[in-house]
Tab-separated table of C-alpha atoms in Angstrom:
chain	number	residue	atom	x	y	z
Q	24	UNK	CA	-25.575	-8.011	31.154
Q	25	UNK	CA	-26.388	-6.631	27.957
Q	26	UNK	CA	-23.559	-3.939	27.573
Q	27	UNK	CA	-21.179	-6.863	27.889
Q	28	UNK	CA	-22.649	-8.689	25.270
Q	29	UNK	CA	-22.206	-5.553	23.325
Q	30	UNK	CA	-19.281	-5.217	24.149
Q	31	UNK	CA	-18.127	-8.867	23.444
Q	32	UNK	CA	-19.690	-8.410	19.980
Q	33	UNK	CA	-17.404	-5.469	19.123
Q	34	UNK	CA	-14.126	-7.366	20.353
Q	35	UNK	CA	-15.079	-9.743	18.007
Q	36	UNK	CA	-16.046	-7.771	15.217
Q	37	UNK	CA	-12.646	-6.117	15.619
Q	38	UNK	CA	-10.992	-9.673	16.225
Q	39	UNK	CA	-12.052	-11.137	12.844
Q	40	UNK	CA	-11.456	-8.065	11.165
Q	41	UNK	CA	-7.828	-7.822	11.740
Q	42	UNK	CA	-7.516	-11.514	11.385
Q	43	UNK	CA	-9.639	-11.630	7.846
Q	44	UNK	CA	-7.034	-9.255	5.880
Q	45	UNK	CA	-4.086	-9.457	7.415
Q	46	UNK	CA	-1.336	-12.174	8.433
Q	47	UNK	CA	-0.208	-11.200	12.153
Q	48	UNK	CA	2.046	-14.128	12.633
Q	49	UNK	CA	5.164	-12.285	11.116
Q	50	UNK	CA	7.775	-12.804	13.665
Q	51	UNK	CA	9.422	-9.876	15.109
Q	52	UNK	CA	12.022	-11.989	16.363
Q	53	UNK	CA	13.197	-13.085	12.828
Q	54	UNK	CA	13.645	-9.434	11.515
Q	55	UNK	CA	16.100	-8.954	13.583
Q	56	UNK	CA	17.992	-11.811	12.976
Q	57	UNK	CA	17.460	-11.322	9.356
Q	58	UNK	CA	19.697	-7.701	10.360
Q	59	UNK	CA	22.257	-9.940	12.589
Q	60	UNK	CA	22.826	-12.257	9.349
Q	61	UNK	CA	23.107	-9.077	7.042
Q	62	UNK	CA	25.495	-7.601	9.377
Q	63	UNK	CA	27.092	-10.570	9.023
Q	64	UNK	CA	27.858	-11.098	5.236
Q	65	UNK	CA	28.506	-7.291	5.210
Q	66	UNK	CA	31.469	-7.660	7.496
Q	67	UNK	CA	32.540	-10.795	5.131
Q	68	UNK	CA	31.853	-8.953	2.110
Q	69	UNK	CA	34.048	-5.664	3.600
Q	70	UNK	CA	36.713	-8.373	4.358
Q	71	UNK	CA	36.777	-9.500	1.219
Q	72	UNK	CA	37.201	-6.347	-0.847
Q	73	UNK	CA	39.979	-5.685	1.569
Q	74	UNK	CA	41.960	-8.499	0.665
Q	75	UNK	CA	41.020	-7.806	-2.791
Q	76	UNK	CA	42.446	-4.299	-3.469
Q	77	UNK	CA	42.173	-1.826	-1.264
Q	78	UNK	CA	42.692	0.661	-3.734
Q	79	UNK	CA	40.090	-0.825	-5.997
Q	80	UNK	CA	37.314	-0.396	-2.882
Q	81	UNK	CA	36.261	3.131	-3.771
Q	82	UNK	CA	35.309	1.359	-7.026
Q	83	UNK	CA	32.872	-1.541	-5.575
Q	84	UNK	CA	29.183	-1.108	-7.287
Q	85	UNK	CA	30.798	2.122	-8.278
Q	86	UNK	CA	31.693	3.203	-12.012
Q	87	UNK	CA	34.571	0.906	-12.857
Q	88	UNK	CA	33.581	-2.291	-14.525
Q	89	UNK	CA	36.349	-3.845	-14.096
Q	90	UNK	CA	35.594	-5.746	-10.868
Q	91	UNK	CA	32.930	-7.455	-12.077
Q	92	UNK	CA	32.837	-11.151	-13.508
Q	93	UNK	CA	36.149	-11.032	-11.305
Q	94	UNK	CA	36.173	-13.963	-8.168
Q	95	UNK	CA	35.400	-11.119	-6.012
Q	96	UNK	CA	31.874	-10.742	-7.425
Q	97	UNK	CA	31.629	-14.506	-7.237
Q	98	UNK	CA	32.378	-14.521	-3.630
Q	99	UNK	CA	30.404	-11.776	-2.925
Q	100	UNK	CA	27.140	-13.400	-4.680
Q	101	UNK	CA	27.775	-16.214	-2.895
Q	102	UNK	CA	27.506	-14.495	0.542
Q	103	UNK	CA	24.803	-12.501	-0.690
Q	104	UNK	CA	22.439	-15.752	-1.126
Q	105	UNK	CA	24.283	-17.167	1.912
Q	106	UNK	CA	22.419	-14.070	3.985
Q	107	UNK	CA	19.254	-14.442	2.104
Q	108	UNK	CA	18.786	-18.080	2.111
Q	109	UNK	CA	19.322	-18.062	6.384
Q	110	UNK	CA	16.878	-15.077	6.425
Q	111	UNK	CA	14.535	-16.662	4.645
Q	112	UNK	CA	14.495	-19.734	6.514
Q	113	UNK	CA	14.492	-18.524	10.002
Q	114	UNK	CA	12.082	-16.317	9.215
Q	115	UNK	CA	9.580	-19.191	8.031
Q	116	UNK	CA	10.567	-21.018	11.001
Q	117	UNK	CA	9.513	-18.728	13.150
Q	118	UNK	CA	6.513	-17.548	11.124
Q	119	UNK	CA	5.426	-20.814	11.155
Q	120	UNK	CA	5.826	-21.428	15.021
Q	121	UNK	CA	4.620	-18.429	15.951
Q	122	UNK	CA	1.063	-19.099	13.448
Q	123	UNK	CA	1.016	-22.718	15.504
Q	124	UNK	CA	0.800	-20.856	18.681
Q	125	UNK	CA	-1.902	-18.486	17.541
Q	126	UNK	CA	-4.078	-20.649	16.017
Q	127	UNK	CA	-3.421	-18.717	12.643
Q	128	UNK	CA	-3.028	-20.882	9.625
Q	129	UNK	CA	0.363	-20.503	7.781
Q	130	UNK	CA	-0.803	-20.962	3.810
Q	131	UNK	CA	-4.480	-18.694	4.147
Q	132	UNK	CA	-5.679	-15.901	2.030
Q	133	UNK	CA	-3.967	-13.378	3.813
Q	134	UNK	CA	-0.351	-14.899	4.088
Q	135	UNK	CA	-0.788	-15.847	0.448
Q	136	UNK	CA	-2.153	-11.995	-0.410
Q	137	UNK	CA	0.934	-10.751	1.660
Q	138	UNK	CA	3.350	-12.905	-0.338
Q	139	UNK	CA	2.217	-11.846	-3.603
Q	140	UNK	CA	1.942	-8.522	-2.857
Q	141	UNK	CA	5.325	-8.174	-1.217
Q	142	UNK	CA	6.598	-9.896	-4.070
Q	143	UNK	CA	5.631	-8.191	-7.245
Q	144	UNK	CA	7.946	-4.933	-6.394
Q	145	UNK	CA	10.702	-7.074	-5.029
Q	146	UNK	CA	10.684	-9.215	-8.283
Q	147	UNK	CA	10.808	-5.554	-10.629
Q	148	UNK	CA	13.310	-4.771	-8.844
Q	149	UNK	CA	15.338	-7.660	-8.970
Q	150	UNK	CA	14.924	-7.249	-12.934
Q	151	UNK	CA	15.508	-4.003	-13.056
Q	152	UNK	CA	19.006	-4.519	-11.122
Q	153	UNK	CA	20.018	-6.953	-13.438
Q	154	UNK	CA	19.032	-4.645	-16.271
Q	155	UNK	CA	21.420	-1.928	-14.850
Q	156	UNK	CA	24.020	-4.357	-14.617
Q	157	UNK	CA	23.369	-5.009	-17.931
Q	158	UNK	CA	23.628	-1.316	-19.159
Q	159	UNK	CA	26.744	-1.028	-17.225
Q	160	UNK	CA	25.231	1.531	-14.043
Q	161	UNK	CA	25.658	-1.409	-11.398
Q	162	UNK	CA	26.796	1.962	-8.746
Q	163	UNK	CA	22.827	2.173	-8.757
Q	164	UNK	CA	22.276	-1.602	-7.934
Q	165	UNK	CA	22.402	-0.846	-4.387
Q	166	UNK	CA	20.051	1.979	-3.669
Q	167	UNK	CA	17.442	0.141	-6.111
Q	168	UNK	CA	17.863	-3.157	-4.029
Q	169	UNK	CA	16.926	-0.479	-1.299
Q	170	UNK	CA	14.285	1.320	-2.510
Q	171	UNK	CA	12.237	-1.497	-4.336
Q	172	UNK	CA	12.308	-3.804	-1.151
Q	173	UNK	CA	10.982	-0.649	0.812
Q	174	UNK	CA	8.426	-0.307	-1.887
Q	175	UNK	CA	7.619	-3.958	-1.169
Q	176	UNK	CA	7.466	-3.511	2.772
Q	177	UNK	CA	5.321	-0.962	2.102
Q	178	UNK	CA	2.595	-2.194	-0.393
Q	179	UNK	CA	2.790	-5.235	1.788
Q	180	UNK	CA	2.117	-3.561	5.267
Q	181	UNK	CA	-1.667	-3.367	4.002
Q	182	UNK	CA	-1.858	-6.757	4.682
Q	183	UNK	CA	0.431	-7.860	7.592
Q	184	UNK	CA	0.957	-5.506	11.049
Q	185	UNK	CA	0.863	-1.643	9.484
Q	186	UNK	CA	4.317	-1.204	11.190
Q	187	UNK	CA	6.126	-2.168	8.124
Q	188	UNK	CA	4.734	0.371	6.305
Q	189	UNK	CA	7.485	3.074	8.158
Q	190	UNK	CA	10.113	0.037	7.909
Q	191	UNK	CA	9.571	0.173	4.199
Q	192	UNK	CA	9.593	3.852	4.504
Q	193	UNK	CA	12.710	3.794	6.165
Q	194	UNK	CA	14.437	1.599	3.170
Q	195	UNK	CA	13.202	3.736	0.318
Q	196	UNK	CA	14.602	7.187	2.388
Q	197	UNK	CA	17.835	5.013	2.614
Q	198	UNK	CA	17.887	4.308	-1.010
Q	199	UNK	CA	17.708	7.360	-2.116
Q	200	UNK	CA	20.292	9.003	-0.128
Q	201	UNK	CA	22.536	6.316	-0.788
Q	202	UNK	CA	22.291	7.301	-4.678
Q	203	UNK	CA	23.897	10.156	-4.019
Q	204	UNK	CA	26.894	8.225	-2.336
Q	205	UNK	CA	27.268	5.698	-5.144
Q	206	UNK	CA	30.648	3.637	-4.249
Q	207	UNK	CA	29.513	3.217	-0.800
Q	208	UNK	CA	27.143	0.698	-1.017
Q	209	UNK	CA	27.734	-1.860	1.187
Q	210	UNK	CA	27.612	0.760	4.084
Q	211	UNK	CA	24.069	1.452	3.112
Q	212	UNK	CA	23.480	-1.962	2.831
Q	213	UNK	CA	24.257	-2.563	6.205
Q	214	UNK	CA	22.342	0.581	7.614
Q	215	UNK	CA	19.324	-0.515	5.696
Q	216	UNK	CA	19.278	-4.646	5.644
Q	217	UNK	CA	21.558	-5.061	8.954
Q	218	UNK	CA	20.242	-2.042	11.215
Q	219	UNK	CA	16.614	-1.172	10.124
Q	220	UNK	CA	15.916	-5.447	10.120
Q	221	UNK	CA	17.157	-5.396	13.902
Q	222	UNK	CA	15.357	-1.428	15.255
Q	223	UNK	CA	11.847	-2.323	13.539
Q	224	UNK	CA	12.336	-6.385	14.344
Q	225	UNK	CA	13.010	-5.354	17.855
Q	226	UNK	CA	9.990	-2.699	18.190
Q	227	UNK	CA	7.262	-5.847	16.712
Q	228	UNK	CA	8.859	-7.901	19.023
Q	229	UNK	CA	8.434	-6.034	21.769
Q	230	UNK	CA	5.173	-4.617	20.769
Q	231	UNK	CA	3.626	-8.187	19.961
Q	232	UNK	CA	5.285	-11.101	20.291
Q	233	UNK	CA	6.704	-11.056	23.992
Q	234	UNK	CA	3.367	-12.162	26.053
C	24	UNK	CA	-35.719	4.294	22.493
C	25	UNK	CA	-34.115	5.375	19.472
C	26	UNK	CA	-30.699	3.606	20.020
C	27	UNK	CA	-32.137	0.180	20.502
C	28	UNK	CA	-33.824	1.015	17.083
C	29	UNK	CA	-30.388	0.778	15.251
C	30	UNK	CA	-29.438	-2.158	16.834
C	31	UNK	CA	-30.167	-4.206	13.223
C	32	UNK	CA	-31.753	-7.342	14.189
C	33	UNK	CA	-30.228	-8.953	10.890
C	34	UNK	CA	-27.028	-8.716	12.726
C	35	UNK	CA	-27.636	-10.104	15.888
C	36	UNK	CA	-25.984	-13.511	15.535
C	37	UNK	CA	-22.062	-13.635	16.049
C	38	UNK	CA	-21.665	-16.014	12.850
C	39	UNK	CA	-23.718	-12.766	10.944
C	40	UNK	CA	-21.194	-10.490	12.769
C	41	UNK	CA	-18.717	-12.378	11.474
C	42	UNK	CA	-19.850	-12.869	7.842
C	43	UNK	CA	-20.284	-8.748	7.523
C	44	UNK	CA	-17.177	-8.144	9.364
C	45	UNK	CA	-15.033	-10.071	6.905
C	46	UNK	CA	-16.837	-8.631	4.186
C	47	UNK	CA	-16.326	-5.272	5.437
C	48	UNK	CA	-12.503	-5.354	4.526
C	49	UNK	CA	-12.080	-7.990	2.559
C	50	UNK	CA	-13.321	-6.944	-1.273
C	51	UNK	CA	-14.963	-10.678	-1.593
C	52	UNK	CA	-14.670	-13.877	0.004
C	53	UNK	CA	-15.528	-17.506	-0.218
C	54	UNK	CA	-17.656	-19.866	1.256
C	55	UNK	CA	-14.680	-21.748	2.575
C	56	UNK	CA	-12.396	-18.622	3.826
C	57	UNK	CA	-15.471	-17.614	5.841
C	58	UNK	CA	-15.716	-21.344	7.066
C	59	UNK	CA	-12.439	-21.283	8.547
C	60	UNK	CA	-12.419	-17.984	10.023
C	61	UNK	CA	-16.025	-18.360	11.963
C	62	UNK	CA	-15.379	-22.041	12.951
C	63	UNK	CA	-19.072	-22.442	10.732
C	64	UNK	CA	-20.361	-25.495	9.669
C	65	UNK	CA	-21.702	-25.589	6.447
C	66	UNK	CA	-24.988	-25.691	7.202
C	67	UNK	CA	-25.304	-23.288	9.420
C	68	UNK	CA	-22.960	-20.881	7.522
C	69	UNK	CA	-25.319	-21.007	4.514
C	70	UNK	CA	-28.022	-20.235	6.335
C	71	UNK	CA	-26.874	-17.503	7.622
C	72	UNK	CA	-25.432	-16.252	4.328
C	73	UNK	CA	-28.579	-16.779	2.893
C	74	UNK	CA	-30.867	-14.494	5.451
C	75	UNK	CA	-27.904	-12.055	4.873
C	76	UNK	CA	-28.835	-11.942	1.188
C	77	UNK	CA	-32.182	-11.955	1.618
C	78	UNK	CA	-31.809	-8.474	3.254
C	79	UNK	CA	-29.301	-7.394	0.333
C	80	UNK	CA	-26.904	-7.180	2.766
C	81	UNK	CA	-25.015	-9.399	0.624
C	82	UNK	CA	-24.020	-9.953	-2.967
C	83	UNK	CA	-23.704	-13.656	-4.157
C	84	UNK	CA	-21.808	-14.771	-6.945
C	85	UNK	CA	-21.369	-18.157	-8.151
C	86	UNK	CA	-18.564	-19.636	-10.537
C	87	UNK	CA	-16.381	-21.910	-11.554
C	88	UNK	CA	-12.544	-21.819	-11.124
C	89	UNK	CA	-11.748	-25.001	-13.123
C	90	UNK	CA	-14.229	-27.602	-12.662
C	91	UNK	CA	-14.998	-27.229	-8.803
C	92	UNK	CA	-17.931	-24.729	-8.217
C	93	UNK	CA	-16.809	-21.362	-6.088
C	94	UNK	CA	-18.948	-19.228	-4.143
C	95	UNK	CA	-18.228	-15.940	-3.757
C	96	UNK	CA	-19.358	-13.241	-1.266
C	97	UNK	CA	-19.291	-9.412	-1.218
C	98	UNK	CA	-20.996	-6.573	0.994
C	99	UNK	CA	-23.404	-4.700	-0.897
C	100	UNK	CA	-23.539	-0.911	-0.210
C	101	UNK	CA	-26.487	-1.134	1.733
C	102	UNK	CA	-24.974	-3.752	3.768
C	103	UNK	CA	-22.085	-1.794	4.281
C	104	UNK	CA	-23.901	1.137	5.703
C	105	UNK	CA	-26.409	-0.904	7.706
C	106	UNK	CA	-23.471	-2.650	9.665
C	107	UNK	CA	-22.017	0.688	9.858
C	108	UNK	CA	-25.136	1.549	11.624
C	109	UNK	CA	-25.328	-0.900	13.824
C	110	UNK	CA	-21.751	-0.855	15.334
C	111	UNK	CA	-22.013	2.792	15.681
C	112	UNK	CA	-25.344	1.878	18.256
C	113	UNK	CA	-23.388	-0.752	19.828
C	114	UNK	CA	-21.105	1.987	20.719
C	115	UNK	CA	-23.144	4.173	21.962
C	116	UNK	CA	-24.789	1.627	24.489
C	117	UNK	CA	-21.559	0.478	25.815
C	118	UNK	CA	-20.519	3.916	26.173
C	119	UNK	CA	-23.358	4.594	28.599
């Protein structure tokens, strides 16, 4: 009689801990068709350098200026936001669905501590792309996209499931092989945003969503 | 007898639980973050934050963030290592 009261105080205490500092309504389910939409615009954007020049493709985010302020870049922008705008949105859909079932309140202290923190190394890095656009090393724009959203996975995986942590891990080991590969980019891209998204969507989803 | 003994009384409500447990990984919360997590009413929530801080368990602060009044809640050390205590004895009896 007593032990179990015990014991239902520790479930609890363990309950409102988790729940107090971190957001657990992240849906798996949306990571990994986050990767399925970045898989997506990266077989578009592949097309689209194609039918560009194929002799120019060696050169895409790679050392020749020349391709950009072209329509290519355009296009390829424009797919770009394509991807992130239906990422975002499904995954706040589903985030939002999955908090309603839970009980878990979407706009709290800790979704609002996870956006901010997932946000401040997401938005220096966005900068600091656009600064090495500016200074002509766009070849680097694609492992930094890389390794500053794994820097944001992982400063944010204090305060959402801990899983993302080795996600964001993942990204910034992706990155920084990928600098060493500059012209291939988009491959990268793919292996980071497409595949990682779907492998660690699939492992949350499985490991808390399904019941 | 000497487990019972760490059993902290001060504890021994599950809206007290709750209050230390937020306030054991949270750095500070307010009045109305703990309100929605322990399903309190205000009332009762300030009375329990109050015995709380009559033990020193926990540190009070009151401000202002614009016009509206804020209150703000951290664990003290001693609160810290008192609940520390006490879910280390709660443990230890379910263990048995």
């Amino acid at each position: 009689m007593e032990a179990n009261k015990y014991l239902n105080d520790i479930t609890e205490i363990k309950n409102i801990m988790n729940r107090s500092s971190r957001f657990i309504s992240l849906s798996g389910l949306s990571g990994v068709l986050a990767g399925i939409y970045a898989l997506i615009g990266a077989g578009f954007a592949y097309v689209k350098l194609k039918d560009t020049s194929a002799s120019n493709y060696e050169n895409f985010s790679g050392k020749s200026s020349s391709l950009w302020g072209s329509d290519t870049v355009s296009d390829l922008t424009l797919i770009a936001i394509a991807v992130l705008v239906a990422a975002v949105i499904t995954g706040f859909v589903m985030t939002l669905k999955k908090s309603k079932k839970s009980g878990e309140k979407i706009w709290d202290s800790t979704s609002k501590r996870l956006v901010f923190n997932f946000a401040i190394p997401l938005i220096v890095g966005g900068l600091f792309c656009l600064v090495l656009m500016q200074q002509g090393a766009a070849g680097l724009v694609a492992p930094a996209t890389l390794i500053f959203y794994g820097l944001a996975c992982v400063n944010a995986s204090k305060y959402t499931m801990g899983d993302v942590r080795y996600m964001g891990l993942a990204f910034i080991a992706i990155g920084i092989i990928s600098t060493q590969f500059i012209g291939y980019g988009l491959y990268f891209w793919a292996l980071g945003f497409g595949v990682c998204h779907i492998l660690y969507g699939s492992l949350m989803y499985y490991k808390y969503d399904r019941n | 007898m000497s487990l019972i003994d760490n059993i902290n009384k001060a504890f021994d409500h599950r809206i007290r639980l709750g209050i230390m447990s937020i306030l054991m990984v949270n750095d500070y919360a307010d009045f109305k973050m703990l309100k929605e997590l322990l399903g309190a009413t205000d009332g009762n929530l300030a009375s329990h934050t109050k015995a709380l801080e009559k033990e020193e368990y926990i540190k009070v602060e009151k401000q202002f963030i614009g016009r509206k009044p804020n209150t703000r809640y951290s664990a003290t050390k001693l609160g810290k290592a008192q609940f520390k205590k006490h879910i280390n004895a709660l443990e230890k009896l379910i263990g048995k």
